[in-house]
CSV table of C-alpha atoms and ligand atoms in Angstrom, one decimal:
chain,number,residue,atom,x,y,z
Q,29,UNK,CA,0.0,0.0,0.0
Q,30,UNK,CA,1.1,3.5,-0.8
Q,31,UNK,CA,1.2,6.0,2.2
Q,32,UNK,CA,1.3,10.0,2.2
Q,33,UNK,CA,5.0,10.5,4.5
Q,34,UNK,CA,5.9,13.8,5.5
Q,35,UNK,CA,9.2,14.1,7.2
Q,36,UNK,CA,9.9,17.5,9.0
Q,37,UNK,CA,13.5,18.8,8.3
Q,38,UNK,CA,15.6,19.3,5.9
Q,39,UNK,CA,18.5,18.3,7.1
Q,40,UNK,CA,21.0,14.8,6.6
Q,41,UNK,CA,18.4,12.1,8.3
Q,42,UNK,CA,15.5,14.3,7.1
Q,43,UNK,CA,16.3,13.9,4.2
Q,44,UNK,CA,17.8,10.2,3.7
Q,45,UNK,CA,14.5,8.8,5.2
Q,46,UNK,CA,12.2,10.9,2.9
Q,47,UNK,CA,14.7,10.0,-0.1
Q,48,UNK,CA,14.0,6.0,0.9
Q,49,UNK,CA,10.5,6.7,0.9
Q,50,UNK,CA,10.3,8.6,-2.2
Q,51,UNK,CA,12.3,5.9,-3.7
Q,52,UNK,CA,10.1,3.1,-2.4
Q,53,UNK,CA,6.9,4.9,-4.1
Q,54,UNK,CA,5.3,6.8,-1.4
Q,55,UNK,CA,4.0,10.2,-1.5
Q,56,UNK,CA,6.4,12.0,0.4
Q,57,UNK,CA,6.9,16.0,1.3
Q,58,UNK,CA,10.3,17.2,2.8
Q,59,UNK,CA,9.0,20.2,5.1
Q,60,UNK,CA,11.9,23.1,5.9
Q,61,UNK,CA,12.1,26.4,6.8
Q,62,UNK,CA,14.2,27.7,4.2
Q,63,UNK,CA,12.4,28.3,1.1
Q,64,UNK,CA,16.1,28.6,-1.1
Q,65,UNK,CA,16.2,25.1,-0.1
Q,66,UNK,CA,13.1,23.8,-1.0
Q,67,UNK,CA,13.6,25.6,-4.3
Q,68,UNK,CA,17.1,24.0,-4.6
Q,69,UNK,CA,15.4,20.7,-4.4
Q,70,UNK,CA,13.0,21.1,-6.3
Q,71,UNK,CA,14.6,22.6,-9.1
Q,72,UNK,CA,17.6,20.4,-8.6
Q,73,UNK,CA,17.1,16.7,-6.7
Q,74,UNK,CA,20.1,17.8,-4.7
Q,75,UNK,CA,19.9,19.3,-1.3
Q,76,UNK,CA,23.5,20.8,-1.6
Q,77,UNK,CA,24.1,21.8,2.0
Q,78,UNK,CA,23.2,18.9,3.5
Q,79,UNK,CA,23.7,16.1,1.1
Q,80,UNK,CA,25.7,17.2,-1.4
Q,81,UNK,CA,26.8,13.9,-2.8
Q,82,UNK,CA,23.3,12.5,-3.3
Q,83,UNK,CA,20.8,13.0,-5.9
Q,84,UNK,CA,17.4,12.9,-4.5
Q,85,UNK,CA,14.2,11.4,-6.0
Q,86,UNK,CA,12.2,13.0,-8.4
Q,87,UNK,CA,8.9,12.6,-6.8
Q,88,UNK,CA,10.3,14.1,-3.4
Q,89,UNK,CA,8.5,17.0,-2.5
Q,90,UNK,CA,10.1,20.0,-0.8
Q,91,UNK,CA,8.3,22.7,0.6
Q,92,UNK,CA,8.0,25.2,3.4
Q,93,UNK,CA,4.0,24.8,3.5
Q,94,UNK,CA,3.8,23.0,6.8
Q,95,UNK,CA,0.3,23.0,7.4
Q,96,UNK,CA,-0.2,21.3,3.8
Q,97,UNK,CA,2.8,18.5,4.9
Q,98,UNK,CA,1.2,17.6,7.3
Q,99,UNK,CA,-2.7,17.5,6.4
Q,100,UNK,CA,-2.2,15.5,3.3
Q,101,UNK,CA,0.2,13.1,5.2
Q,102,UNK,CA,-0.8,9.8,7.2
Q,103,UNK,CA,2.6,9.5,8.6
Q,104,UNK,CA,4.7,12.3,10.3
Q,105,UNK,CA,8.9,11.6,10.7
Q,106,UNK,CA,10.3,14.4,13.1
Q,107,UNK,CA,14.0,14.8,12.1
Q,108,UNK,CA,14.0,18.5,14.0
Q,109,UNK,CA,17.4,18.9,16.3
Q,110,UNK,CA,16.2,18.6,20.4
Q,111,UNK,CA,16.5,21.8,20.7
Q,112,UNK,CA,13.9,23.0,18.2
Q,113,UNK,CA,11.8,19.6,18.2
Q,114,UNK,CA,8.9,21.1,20.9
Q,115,UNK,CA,8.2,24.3,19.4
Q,116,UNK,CA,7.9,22.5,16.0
Q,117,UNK,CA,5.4,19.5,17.6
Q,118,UNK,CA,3.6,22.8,18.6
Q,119,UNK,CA,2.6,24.2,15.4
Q,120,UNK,CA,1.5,21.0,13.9
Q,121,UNK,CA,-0.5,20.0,17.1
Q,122,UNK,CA,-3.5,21.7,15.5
Q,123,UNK,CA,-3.2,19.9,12.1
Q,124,UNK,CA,-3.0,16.5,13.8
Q,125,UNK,CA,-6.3,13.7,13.3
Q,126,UNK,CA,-6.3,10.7,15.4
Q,127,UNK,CA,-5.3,8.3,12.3
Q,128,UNK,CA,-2.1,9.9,12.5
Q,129,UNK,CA,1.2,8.0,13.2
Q,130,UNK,CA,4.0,10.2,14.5
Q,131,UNK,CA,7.7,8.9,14.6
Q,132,UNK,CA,10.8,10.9,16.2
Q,133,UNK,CA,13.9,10.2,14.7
Q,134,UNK,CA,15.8,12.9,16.9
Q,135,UNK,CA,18.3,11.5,19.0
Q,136,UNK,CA,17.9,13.8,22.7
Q,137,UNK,CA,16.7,15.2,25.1
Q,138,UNK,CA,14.1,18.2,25.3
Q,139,UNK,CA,16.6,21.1,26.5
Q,140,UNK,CA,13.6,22.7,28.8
Q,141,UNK,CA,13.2,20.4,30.8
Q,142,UNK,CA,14.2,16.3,31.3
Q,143,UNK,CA,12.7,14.5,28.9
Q,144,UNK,CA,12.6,12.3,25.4
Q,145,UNK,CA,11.0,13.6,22.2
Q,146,UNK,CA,8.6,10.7,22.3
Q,147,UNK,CA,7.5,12.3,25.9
Q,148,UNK,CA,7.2,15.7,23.7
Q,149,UNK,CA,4.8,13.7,20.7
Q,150,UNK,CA,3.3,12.1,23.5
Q,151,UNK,CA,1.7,15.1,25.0
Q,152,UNK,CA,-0.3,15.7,22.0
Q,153,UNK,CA,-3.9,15.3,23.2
Q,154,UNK,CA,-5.0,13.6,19.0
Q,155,UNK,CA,-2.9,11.0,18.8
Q,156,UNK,CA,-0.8,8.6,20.4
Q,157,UNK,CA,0.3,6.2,17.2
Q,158,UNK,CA,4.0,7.0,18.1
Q,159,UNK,CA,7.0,5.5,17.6
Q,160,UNK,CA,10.8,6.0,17.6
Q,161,UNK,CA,13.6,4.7,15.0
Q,162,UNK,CA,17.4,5.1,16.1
Q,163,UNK,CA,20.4,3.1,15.1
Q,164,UNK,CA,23.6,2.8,13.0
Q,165,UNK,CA,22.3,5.1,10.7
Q,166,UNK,CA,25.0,7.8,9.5
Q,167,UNK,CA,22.8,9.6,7.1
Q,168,UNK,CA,25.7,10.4,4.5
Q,169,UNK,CA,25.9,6.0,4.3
Q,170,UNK,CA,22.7,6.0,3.8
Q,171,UNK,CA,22.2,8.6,1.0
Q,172,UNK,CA,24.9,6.1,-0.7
Q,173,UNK,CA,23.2,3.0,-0.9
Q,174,UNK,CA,25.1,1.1,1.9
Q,175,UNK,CA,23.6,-1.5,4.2
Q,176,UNK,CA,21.9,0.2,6.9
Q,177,UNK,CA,19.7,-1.7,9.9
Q,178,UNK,CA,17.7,0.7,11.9
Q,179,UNK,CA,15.2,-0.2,15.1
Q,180,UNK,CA,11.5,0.9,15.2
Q,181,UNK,CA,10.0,1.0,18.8
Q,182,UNK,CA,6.5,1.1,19.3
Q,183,UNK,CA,4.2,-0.8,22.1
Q,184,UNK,CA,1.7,-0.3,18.9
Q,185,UNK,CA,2.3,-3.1,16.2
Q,186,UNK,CA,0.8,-1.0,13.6
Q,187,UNK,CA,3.2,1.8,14.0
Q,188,UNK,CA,5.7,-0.7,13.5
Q,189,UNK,CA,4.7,-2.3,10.5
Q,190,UNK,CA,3.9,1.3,9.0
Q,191,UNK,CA,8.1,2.5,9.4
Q,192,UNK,CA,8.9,-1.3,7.9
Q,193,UNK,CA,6.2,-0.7,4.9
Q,194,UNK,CA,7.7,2.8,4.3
Q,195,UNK,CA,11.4,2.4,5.1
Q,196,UNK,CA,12.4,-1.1,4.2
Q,197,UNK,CA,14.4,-1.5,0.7
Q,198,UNK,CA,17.3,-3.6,-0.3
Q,199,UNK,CA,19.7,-1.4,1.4
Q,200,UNK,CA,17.5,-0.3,4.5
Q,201,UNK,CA,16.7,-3.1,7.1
Q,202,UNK,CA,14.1,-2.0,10.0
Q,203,UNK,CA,13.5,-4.1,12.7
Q,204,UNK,CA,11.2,-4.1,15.5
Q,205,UNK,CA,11.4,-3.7,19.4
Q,206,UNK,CA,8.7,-2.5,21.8
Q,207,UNK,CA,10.9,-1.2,24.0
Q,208,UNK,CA,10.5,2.3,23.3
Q,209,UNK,CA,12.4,3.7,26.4
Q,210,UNK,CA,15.7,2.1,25.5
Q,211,UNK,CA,15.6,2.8,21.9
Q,212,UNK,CA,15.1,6.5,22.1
Q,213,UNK,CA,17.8,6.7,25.4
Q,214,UNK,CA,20.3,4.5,23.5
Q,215,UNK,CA,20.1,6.9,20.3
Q,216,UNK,CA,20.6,10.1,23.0
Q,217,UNK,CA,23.8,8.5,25.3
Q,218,UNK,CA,25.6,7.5,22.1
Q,219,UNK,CA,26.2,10.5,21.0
Q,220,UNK,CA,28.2,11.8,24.5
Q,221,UNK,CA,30.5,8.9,24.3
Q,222,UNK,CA,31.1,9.4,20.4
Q,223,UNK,CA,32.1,12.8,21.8
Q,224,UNK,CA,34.9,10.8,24.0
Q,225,UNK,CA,35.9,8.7,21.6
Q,226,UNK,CA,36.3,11.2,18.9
Q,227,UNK,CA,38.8,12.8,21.8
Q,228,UNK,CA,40.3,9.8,22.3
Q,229,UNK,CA,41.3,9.4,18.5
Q,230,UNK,CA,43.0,12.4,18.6
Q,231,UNK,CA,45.5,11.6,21.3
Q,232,UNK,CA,46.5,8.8,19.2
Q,233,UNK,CA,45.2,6.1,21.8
Q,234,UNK,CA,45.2,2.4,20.2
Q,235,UNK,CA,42.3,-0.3,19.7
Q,236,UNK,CA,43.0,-1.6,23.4
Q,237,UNK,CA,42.0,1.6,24.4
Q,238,UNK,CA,39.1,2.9,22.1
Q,239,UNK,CA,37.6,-0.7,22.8
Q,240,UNK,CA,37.7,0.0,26.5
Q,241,UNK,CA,36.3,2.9,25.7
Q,242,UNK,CA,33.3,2.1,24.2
Q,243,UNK,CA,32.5,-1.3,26.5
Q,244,UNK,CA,32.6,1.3,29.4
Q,245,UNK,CA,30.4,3.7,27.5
Q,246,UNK,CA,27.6,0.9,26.9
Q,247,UNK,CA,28.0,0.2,30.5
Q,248,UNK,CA,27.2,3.8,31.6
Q,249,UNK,CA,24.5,3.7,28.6
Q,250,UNK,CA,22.4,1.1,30.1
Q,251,UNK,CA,23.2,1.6,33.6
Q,252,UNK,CA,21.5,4.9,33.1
Q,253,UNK,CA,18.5,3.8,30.9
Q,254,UNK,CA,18.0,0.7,33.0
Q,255,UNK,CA,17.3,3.3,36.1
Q,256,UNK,CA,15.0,5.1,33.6
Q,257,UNK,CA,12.8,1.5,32.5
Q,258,UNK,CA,14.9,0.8,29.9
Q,259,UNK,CA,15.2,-2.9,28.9
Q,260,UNK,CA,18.9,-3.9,28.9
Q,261,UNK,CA,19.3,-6.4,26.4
Q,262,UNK,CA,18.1,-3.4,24.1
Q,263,UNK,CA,22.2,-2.2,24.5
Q,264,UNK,CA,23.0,-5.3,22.4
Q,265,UNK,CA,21.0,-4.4,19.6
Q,266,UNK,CA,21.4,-2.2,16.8
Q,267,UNK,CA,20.0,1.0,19.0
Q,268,UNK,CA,22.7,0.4,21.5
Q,269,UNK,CA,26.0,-1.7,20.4
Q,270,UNK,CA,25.3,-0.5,16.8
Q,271,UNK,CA,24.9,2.8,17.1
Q,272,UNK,CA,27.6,3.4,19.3
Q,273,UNK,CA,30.2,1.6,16.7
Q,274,UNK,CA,28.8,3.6,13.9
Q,275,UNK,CA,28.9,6.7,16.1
Q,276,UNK,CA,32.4,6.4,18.2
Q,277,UNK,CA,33.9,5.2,14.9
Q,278,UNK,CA,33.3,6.9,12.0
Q,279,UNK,CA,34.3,11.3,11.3
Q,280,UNK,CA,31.0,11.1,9.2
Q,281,UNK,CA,29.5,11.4,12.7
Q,282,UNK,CA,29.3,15.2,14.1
Q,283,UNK,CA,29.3,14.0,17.9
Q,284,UNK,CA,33.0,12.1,17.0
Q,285,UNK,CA,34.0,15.1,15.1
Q,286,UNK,CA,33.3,17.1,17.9
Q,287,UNK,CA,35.3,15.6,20.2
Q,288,UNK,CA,38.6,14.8,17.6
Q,289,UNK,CA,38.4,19.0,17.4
Q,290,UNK,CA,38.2,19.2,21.0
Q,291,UNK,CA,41.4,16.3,21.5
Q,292,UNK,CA,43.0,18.6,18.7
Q,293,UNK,CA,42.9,21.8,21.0
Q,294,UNK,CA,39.8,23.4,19.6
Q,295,UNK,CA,37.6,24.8,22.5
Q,296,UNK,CA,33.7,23.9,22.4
Q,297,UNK,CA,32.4,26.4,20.6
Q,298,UNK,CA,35.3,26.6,18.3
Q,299,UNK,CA,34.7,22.9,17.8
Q,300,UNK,CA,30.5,22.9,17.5
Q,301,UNK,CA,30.6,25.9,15.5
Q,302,UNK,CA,33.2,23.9,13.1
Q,303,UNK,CA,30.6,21.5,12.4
Q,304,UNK,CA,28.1,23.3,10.8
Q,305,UNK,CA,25.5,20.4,11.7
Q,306,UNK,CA,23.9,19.2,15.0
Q,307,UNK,CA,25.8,17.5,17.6
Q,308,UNK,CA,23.2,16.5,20.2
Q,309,UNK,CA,26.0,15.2,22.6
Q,310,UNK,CA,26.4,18.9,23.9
Q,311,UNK,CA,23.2,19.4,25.8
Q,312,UNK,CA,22.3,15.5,26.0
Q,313,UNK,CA,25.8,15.5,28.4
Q,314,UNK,CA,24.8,18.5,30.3
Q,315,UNK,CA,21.2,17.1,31.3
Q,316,UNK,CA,22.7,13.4,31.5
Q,317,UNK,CA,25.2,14.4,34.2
Q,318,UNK,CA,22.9,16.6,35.9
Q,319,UNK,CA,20.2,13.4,36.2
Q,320,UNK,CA,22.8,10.3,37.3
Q,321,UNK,CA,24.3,13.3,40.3
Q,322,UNK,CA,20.7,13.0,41.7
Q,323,UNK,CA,20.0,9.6,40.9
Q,324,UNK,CA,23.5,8.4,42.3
Q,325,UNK,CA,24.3,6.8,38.8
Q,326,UNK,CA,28.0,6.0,38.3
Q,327,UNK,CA,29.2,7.0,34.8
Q,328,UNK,CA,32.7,8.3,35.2
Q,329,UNK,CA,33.1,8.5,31.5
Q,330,UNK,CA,30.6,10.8,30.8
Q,331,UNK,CA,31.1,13.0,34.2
Q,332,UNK,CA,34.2,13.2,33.6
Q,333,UNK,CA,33.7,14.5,30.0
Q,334,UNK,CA,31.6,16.9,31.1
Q,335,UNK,CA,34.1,18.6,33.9
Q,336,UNK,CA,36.7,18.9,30.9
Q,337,UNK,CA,33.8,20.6,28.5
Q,338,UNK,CA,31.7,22.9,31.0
Q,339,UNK,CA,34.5,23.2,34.0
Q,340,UNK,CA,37.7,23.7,31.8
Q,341,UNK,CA,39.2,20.8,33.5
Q,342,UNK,CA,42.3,19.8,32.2
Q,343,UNK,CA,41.7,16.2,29.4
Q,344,UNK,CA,44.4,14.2,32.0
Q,345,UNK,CA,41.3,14.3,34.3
Q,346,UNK,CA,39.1,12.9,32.0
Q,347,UNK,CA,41.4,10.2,31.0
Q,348,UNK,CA,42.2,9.8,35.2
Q,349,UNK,CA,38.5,9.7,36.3
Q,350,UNK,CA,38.4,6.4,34.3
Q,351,UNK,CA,41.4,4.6,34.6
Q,352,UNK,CA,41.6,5.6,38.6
Q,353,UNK,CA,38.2,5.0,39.4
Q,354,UNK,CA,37.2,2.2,42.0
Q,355,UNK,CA,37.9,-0.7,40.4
Q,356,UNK,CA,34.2,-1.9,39.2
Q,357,UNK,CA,32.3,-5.6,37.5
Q,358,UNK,CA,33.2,-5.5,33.9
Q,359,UNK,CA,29.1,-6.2,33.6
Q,360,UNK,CA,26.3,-4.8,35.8
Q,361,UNK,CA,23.1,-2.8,35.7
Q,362,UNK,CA,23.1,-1.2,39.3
Q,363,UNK,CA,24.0,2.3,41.0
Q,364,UNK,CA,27.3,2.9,42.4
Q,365,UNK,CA,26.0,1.6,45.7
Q,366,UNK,CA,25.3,-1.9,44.8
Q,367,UNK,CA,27.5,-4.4,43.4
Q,368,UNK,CA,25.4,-6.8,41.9
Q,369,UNK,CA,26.3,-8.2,38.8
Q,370,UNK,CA,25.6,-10.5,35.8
U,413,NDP,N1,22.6,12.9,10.5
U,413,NDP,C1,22.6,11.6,10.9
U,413,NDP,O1,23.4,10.7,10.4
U,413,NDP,C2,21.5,11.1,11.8
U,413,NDP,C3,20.8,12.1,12.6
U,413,NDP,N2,19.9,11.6,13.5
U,413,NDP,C4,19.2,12.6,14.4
U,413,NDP,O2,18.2,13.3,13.6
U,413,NDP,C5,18.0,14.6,14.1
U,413,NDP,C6,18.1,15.5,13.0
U,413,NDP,O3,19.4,15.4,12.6
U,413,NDP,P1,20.0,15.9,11.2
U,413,NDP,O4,18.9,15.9,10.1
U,413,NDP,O5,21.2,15.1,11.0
U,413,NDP,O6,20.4,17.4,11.6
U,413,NDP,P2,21.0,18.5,10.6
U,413,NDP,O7,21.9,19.3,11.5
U,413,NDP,O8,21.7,17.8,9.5
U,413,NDP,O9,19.8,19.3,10.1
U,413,NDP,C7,18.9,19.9,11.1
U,413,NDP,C8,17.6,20.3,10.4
U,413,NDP,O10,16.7,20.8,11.3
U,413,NDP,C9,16.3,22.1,10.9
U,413,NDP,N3,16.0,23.0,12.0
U,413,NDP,C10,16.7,23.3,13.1
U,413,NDP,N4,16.0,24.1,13.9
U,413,NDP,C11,14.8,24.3,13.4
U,413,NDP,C12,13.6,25.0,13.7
U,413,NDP,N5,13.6,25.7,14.9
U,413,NDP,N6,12.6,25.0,12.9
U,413,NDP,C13,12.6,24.3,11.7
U,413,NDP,N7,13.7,23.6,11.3
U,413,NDP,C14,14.7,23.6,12.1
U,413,NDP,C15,17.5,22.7,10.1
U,413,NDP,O11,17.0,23.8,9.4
U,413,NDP,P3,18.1,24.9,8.8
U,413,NDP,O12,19.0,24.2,7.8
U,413,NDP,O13,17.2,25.9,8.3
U,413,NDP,O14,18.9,25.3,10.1
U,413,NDP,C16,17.9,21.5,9.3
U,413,NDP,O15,17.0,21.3,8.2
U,413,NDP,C17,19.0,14.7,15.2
U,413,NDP,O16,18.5,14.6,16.5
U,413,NDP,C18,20.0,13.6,14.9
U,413,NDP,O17,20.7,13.2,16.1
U,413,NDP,C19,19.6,10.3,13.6
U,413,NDP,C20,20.2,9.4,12.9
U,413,NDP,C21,21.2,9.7,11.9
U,414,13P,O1,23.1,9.1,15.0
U,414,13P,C1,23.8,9.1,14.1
U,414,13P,C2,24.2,7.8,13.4
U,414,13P,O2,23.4,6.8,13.9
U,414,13P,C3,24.5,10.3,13.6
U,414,13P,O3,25.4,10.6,14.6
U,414,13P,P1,25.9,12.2,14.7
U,414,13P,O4,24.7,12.9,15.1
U,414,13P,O5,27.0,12.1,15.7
U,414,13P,O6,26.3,12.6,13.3
């Protein structure tokens, strides 16, 4: 069955999903706020700021009318950075029916106050057909054609098999989890530890070390998310473990370009502003510290991270906080207070 998709943003992700869609043979509009941009795309299939490299679908449909977006659409993607996600839910509120499915494909945390983007859709008195996707899903790959496996949570099977009908193609693989919680706070605690890793890269450190790295992150990951409801085997999966390989790995990510310009001796904004994209890991570190001090979570890594970002520490510190911390289980889902184990 052919759906109506409109995907809010026109930006990488925003634009690689409604690409796959297009390309799959569904009617899809691209909404963004800059009207150059939609006339770029439409005149040219390319969305040159954002995608340079990748000529878009004919049939995509760019435009800057939002209220049109979203009343001829049965499905709505939300690809809009945390920090502008709420006051965009807010103008299409009034355009929402009941039959509508939203999906959030932002990967943070609402800067005004301590909750997921799902939580934002959530509040929206129409609907409640919502679902997240998040995974290894570097939008530049995507754009290319190369294998990609993403993660659809939803407690409602229908929204599931809605992002599989829309998404799936012979280079995008969706797959299914119903725990909603861990896929969205997987997506969001990546991106602090691709910051670390991207710092680590630029000291030099070797594969011992980057690999200690990232098993610690994915221990601080769901240790937090677990406190929050989270189901922890979703860390093994492709929201958790596969996101943070793509992420801690690879320049094509801004989070681990971030951090390399920090290791390099850029300061933060020097480094963000470098970018010229997102990085989510800024303000998802800020609120994440701020939560596991009055929760009592242990995450070293990412407190440590955050002393050398916000409180000019100096990196040794960083580096110390982890290798000089309290010798802890290599696996466990508890505070710092308990040592229980698997
Ligand atoms: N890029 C990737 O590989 C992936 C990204 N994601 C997640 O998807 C989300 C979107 O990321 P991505 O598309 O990469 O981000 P980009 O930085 O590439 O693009 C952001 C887009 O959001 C728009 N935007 C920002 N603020 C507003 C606003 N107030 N009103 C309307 N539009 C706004 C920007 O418009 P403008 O250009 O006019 O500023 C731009 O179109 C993020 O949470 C990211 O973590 C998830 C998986 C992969
Ligand atoms: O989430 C992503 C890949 O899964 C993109 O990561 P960045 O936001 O760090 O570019």
């Amino acid at each position: 069955m052919k759906h109506s998709v409109c995907v809010l943003g026109g930006g990488s992700f925003g634009t690689a999903l409604a690409n796959i869609m297009a390309k799959n043979g569904h009617q899809v509009s691209q909404w963004m706020r800059n009207e150059e941009q939609v006339e770029e795309i439409n005149l040219t299939g390319l969305n040159s700021r954002y995608l340079p490299n990748a000529p878009l679908h004919r049939e995509l449909l760019a435009t800057s009318n939002l209220e049109q977006a979203i009343r001829d659409s049965d499905t709505v993607f939300v690809s809009i950075p945390s920090k502008s996600f709420e006051q965009v839910v807010q103008r299409i509120e009034p355009l929402l029916t009941a039959d509508k499915i939203l999906i959030s494909t932002t990967k943070g945390f609402n800067p005004n106050r301590f909750e997921l983007m799902s939580d934002v859709l959530r509040r929206n008195p129409i609907t409640q057909r919502i679902g997240v996707l998040s995974g290894p899903n570097l939008a530049k790959e995507i754009a290319a054609g190369q294998m990609t496996g993403s993660v659809v949570a939803s407690s409602d099977d229908q929204v599931r098999q809605r992002v599989i009908e829309l998404l799936k193609s012979p280079t995008f693989r969706v797959y299914e989890s119903k725990d909603s919680k861990g896929v969205e706070l997987a997506g969001a605690l990546k991106n602090i530890y691709a910051i670390v890793c991207g710092l680590a890269k630029a000291l030099n450190v070797g594969e011992n070390t980057m690999s200690m790295i990232m098993t610690r992150s994915l221990a601080e990951m769901s240790r937090f998310a677990v406190h929050f409801g989270a189901n922890p085997m979703t860390f093994l999966g492709l929201a958790g473990m596969g996101d943070l390989i793509a992420t801690c790995t690879s320049p094509l990510s801004r989070n681990y370009r971030v951090g390399f310009a920090i290791g390099s001796g850029q300061d933060l904004n020097e480094a963000v502003g470098g970018i010229g994209e997102v990085a989510e890991g800024v303000n998802t570190l800020k609120m994440v510290v701020d939560e596991a001090q009055k929760h009592g979570l242990y995450m070293p890594l990412a407190k440590g991270l955050s002393k050398l970002l916000f409180d000019n520490a100096k990196l040794e510190s960083l580096i110390g906080s982890m290798m000089t911390g309290e010798q802890k289980w290599d696996v466990e889902f508890a505070t710092n207070e308990e040592n229980s184990n698997v």
